PDB file of C-alpha atoms in Angstrom:
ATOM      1  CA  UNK C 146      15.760  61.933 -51.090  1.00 50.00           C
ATOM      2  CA  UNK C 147      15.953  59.041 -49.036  1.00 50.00           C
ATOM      3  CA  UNK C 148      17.432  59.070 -45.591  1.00 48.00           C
ATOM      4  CA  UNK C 149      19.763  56.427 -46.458  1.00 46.00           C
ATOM      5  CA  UNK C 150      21.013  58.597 -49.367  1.00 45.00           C
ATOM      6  CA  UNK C 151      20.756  61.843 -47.044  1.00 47.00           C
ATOM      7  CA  UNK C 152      22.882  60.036 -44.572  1.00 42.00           C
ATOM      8  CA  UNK C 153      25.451  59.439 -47.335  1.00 41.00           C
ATOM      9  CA  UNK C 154      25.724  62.761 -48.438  1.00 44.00           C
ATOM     10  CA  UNK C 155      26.029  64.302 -45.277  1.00 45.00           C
ATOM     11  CA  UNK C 156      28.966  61.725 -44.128  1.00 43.00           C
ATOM     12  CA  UNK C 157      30.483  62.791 -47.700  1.00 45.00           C
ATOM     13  CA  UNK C 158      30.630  66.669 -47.079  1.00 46.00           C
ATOM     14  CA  UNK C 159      31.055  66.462 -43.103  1.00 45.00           C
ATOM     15  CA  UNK C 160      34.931  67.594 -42.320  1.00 47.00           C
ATOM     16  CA  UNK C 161      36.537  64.831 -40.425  1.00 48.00           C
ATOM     17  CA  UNK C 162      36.093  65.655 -36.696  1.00 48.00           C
ATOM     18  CA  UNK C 163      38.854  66.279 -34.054  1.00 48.00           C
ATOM     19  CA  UNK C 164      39.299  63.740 -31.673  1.00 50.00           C
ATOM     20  CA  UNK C 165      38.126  65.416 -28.186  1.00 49.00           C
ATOM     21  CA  UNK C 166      40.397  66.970 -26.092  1.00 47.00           C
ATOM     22  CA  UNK C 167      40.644  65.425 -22.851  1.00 54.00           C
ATOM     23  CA  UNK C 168      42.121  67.333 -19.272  1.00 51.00           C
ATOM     24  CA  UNK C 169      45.511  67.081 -18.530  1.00 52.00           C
ATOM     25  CA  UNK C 170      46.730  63.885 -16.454  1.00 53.00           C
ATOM     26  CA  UNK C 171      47.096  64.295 -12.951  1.00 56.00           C
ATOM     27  CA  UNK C 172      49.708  66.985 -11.610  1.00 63.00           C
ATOM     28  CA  UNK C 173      52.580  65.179  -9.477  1.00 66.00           C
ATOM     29  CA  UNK C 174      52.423  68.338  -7.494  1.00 76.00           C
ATOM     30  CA  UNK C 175      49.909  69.945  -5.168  1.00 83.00           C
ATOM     31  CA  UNK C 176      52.262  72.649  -3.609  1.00 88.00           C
ATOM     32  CA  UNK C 177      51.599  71.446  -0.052  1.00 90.00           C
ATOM     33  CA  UNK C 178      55.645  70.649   0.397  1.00 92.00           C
ATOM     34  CA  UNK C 179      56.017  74.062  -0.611  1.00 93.00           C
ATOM     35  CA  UNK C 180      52.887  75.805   1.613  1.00 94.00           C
ATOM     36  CA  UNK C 181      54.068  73.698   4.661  1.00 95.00           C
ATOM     37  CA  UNK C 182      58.309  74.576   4.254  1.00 96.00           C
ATOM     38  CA  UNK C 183      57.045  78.200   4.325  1.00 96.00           C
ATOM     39  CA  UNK C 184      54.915  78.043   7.262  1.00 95.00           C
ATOM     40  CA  UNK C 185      57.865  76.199   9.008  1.00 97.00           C
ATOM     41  CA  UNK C 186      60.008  78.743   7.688  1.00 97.00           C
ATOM     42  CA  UNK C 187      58.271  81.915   8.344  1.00 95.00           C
ATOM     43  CA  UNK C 188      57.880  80.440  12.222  1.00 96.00           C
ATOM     44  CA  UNK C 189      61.518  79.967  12.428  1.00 96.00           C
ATOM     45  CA  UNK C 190      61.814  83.732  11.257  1.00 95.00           C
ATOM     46  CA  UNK C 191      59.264  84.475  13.854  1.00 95.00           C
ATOM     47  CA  UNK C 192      60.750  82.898  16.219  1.00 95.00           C
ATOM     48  CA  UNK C 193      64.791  84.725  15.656  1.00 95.00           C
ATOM     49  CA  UNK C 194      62.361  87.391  15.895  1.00 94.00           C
ATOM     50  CA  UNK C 195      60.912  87.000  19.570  1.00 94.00           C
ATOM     51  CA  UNK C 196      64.484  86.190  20.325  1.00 95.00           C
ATOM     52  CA  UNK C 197      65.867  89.270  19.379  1.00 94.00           C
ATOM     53  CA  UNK C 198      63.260  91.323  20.838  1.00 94.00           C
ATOM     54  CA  UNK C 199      63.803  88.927  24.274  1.00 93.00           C
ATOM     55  CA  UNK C 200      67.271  89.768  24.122  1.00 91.00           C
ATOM     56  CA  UNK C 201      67.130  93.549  23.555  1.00 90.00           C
ATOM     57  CA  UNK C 202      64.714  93.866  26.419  1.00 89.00           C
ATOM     58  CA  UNK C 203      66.481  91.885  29.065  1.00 85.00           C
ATOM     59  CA  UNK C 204      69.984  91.416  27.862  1.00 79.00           C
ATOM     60  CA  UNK C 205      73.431  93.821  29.389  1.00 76.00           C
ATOM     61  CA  UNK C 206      72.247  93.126  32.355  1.00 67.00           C
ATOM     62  CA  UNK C 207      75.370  93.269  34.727  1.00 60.00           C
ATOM     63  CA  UNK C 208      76.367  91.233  37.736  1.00 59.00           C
ATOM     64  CA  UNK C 209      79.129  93.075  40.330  1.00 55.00           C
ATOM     65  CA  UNK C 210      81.856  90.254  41.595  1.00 55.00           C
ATOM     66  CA  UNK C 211      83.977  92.669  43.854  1.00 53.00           C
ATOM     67  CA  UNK C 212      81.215  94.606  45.366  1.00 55.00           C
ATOM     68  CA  UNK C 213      83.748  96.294  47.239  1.00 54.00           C
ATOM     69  CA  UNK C 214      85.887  97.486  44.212  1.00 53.00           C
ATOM     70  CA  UNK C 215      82.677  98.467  42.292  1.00 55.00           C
ATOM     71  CA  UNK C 216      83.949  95.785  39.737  1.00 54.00           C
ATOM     72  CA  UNK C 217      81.191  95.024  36.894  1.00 57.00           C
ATOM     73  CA  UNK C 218      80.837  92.042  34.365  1.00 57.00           C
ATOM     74  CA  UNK C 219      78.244  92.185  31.884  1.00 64.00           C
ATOM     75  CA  UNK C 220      77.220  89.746  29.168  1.00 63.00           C
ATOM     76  CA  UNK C 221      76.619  92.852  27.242  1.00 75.00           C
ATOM     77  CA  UNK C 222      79.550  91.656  24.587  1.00 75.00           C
ATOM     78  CA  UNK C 223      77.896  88.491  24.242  1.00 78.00           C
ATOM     79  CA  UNK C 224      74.239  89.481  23.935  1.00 83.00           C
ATOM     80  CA  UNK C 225      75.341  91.926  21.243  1.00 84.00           C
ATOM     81  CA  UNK C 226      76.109  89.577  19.477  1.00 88.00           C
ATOM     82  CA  UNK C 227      73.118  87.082  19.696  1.00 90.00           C
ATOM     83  CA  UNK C 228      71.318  89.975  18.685  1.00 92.00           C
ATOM     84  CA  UNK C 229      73.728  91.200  15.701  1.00 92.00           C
ATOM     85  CA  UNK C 230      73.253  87.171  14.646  1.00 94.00           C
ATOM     86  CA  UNK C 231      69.459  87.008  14.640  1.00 94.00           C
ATOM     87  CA  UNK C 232      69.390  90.252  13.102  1.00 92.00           C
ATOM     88  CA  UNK C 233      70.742  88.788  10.222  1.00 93.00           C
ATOM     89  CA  UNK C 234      69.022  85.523  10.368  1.00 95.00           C
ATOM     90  CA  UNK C 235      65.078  86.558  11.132  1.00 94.00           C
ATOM     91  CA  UNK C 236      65.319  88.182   7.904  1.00 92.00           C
ATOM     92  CA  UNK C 237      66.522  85.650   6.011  1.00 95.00           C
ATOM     93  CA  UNK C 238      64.418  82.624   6.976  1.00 96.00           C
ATOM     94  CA  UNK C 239      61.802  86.004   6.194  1.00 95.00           C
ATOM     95  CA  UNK C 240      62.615  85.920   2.637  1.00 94.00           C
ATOM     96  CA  UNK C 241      63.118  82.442   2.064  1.00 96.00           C
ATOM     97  CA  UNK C 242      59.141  82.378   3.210  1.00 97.00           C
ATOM     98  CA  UNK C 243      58.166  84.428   1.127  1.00 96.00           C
ATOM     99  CA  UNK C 244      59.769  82.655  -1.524  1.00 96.00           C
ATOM    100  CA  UNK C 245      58.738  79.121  -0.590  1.00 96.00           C
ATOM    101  CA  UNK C 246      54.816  80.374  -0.455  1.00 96.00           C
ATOM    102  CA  UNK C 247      54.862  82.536  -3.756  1.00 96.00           C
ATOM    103  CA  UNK C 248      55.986  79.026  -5.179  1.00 95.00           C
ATOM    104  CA  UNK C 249      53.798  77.207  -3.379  1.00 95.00           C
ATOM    105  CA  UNK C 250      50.590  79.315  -3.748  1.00 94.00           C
ATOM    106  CA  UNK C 251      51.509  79.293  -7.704  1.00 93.00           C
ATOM    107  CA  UNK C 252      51.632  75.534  -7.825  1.00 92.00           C
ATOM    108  CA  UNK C 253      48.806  74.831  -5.302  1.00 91.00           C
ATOM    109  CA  UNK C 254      46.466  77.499  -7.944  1.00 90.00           C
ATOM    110  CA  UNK C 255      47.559  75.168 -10.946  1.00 87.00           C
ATOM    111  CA  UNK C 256      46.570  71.738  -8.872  1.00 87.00           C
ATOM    112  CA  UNK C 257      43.247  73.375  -7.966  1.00 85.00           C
ATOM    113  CA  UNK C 258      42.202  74.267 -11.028  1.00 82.00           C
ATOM    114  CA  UNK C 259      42.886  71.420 -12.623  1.00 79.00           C
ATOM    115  CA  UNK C 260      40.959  69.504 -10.032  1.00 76.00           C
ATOM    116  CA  UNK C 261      38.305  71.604 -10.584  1.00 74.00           C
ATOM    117  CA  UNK C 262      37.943  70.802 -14.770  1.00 66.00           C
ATOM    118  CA  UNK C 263      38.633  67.172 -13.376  1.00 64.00           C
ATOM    119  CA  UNK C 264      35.766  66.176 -11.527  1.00 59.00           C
ATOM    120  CA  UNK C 265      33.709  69.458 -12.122  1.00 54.00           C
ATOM    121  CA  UNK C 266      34.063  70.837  -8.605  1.00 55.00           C
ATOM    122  CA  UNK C 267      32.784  74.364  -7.605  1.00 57.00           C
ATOM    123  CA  UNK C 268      34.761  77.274  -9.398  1.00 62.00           C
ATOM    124  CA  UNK C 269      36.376  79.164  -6.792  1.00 64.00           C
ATOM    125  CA  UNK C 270      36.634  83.102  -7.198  1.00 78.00           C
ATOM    126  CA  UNK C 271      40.429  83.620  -8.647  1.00 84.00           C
ATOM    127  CA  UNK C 272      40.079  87.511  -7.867  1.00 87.00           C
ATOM    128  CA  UNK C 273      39.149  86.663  -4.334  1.00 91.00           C
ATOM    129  CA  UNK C 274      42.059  85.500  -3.697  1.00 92.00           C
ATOM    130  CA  UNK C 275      43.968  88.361  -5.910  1.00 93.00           C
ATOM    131  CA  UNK C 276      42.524  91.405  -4.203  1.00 94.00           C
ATOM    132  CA  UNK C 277      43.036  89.644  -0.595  1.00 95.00           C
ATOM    133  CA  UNK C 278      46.758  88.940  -1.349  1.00 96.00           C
ATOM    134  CA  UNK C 279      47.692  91.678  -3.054  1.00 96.00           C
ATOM    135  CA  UNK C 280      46.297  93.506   0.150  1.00 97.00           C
ATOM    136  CA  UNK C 281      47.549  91.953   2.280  1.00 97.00           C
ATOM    137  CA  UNK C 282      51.048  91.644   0.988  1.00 96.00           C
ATOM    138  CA  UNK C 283      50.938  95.587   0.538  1.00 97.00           C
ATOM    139  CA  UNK C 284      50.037  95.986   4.567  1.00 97.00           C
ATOM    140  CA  UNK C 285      52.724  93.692   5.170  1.00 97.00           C
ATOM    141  CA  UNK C 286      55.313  95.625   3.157  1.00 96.00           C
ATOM    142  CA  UNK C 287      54.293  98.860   4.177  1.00 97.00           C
ATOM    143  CA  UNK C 288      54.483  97.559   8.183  1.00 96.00           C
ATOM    144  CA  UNK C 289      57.789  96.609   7.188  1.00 95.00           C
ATOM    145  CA  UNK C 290      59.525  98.767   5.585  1.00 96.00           C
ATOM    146  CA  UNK C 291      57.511 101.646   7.997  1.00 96.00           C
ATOM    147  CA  UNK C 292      58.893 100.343  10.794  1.00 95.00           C
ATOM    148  CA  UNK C 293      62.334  99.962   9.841  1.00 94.00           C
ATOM    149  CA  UNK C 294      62.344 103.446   8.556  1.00 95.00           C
ATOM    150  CA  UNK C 295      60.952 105.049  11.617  1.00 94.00           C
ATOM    151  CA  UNK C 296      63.098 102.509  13.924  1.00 94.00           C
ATOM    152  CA  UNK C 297      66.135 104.469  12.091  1.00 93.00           C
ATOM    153  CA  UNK C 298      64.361 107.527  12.152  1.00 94.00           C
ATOM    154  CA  UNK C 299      63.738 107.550  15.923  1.00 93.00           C
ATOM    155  CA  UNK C 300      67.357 106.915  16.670  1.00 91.00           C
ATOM    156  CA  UNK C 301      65.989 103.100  17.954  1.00 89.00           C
ATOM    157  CA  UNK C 302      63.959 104.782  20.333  1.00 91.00           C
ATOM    158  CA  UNK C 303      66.243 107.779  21.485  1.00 90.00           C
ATOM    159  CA  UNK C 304      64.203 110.591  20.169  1.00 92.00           C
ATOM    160  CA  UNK C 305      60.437 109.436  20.909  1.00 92.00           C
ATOM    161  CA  UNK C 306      61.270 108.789  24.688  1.00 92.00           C
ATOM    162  CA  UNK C 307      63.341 112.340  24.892  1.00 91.00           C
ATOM    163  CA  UNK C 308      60.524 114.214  23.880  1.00 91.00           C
ATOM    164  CA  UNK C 309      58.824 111.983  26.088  1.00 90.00           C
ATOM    165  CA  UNK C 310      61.443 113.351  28.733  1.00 90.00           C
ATOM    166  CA  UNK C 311      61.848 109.709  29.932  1.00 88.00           C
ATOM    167  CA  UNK C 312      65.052 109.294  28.173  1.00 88.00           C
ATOM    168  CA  UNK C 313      66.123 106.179  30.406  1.00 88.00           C
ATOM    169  CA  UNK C 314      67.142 103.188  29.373  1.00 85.00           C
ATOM    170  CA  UNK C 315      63.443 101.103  29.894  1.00 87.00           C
ATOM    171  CA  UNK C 316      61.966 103.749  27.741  1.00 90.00           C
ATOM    172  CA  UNK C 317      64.493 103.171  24.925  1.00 90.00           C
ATOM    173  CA  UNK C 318      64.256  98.999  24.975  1.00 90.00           C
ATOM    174  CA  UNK C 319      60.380  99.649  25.603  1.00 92.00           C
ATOM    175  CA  UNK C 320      60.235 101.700  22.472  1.00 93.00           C
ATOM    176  CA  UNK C 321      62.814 100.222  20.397  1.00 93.00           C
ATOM    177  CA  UNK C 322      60.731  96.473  20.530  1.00 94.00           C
ATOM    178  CA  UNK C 323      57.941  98.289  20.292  1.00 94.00           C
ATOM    179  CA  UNK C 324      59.135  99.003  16.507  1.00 94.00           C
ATOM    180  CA  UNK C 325      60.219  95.566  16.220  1.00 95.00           C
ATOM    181  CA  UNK C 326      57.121  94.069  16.777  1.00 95.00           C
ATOM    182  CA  UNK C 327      55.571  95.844  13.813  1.00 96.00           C
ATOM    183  CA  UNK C 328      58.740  94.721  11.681  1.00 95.00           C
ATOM    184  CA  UNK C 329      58.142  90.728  12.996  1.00 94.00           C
ATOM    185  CA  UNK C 330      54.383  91.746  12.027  1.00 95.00           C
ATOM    186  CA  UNK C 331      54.965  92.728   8.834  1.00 96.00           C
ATOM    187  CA  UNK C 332      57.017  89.989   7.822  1.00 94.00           C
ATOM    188  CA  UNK C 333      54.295  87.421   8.849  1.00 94.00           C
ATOM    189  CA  UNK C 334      51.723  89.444   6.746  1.00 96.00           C
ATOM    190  CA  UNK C 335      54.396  89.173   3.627  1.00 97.00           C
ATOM    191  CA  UNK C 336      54.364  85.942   3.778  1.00 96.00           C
ATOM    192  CA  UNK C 337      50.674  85.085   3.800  1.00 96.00           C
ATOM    193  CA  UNK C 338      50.347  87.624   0.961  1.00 97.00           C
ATOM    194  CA  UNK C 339      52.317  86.517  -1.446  1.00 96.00           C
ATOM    195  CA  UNK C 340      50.838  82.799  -1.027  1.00 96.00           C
ATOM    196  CA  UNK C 341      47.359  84.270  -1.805  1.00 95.00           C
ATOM    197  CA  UNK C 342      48.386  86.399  -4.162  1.00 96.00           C
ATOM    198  CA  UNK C 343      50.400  83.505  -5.841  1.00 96.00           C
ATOM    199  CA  UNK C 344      47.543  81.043  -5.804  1.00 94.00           C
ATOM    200  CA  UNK C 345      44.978  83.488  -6.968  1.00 93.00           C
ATOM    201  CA  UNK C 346      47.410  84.421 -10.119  1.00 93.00           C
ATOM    202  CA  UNK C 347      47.779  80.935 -10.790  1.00 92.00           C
ATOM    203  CA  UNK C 348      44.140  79.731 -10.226  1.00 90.00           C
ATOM    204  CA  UNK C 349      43.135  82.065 -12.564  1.00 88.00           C
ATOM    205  CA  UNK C 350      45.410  81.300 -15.477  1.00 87.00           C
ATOM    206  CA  UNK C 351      44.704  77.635 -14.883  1.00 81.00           C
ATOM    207  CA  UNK C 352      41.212  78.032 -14.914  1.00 76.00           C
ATOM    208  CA  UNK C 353      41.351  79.882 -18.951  1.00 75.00           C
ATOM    209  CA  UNK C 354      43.318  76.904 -19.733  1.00 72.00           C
ATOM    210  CA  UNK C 355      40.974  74.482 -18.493  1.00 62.00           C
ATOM    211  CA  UNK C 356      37.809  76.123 -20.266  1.00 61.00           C
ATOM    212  CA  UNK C 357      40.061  75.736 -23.804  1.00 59.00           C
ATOM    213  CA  UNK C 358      40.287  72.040 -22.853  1.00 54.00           C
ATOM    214  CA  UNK C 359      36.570  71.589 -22.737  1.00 48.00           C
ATOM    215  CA  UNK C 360      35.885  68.027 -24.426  1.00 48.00           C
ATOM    216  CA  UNK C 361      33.971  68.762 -27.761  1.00 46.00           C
ATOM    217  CA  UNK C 362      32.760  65.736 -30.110  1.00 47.00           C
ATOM    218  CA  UNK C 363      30.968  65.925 -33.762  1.00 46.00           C
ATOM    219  CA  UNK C 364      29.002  63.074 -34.834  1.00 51.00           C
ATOM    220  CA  UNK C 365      26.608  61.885 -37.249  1.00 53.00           C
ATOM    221  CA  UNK C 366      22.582  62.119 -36.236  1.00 57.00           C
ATOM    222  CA  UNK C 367      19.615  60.315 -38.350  1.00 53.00           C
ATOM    223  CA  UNK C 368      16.050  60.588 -37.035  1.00 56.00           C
ATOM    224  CA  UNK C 369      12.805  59.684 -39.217  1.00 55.00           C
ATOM    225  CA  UNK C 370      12.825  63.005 -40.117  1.00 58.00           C
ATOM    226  CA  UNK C 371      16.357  64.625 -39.477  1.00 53.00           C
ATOM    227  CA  UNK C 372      19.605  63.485 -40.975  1.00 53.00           C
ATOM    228  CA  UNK C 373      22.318  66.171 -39.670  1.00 53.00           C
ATOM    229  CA  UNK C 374      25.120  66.755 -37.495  1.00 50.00           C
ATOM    230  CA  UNK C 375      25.080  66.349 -33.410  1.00 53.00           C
ATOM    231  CA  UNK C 376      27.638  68.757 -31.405  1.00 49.00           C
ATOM    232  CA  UNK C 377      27.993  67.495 -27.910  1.00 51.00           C
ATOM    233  CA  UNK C 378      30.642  68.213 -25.283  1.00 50.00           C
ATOM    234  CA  UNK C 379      31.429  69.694 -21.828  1.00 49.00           C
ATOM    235  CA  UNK C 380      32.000  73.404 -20.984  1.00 46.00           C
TER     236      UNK C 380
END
């Protein structure tokens, strides 16, 4: 058989090929809106935080007007409630951080990978970025929800600085921030957590879909010798 006639034949029997399968045009997202509203978030929660811990540790503090009568004013009433008002707010700028980077993690892993099967950039490790978020968000939890537990526990400091026999007030704000700085702690470690963990989830889901869209093309091949088929793509 000729190759002319060999070349016929195999055009004849060859099943039409599918036209390649090309990436995905460009995300209009990268998640950095999202990344950078929850570190400006989780500072704000931070700093309601602070605040609260500044005010337990220095507020009541009373000022005498009529020495002579032993008369007392304190802004006791009034830091009370500063401190009843962050108490509400730290936490909730908190959550909305942790919200904001679980979003923006997920959306910054999909932009990644696809950048990656783009312009065939280094694969980064997806579990990486899983293990180190999910620990981290589980230290940050635990550190939470710990500290609020024991805060309770320990009557806000009451009980550690009585068996401490030191049951004065220092001791009590000493020990009670003391708690609340593991709280503000935890919180912060939350937040980076579920960004990681986020971004790792998504990185990795993005990068399956991007080896499916590998670019595959059939074609006819004739040599002097070989008439055939010619696979050829990018994996």
């Amino acid at each position: 058989m000729s190759p002319a006639v060999a070349l016929l034949v195999s055009l004849a029997v060859a099943q039409p090929s599918a036209p390649p399968r090309e990436v995905p045009p460009a995300l209009p997202l990268s998640g950095a809106g999202l990344l950078v509203g929850a570190g400006v978030t989780g500072a704000l929660g931070l700093t309601a935080h602070i605040w609260r811990i500044g005010i337990l540790r220095n507020g009541c503090s009373g000022q005498l007007v009529f020495p002579e009568l032993q008369v007392t004013v304190t802004s006791c009433i009034d830091d009370t409630l500063r401190y009843l008002g962050l108490s509400t707010v730290a936490p909730l700028l908190n959550f909305a951080a942790v919200g904001l980077a679980a979003g923006g993690g997920t959306v910054r892993g999909r932009f990644a990978s696809w950048n990656r099967a783009r312009h065939d950039r280094r694969k980064r490790i997806a579990p990486a970025y899983m293990g180190a978020g999910a620990g981290v968000l589980a230290l940050g939890l635990a550190m939470y929800i710990g500290s609020r537990v024991a805060l309770v526990r320990d009557a806000f400091g009451v009980e550690a600085c009585r068996r401490e026999d030191d049951l004065t007030m220092d001791c009590v704000r000493n020990t009670w921030s003391a708690w609340l700085v593991l709280t503000a702690a935890g919180q912060s470690l939350t937040v980076a957590g579920a960004g990681l963990l986020a971004y790792g989830v998504s990185y990795a889901r993005g990068a399956r879909l991007a080896r499916g869209l590998a670019r595959v093309r059939v074609q006819p091949t004739m040599t002097g010798r070989f008439v055939g088929l010619a696979v050829t793509g990018r994996f």
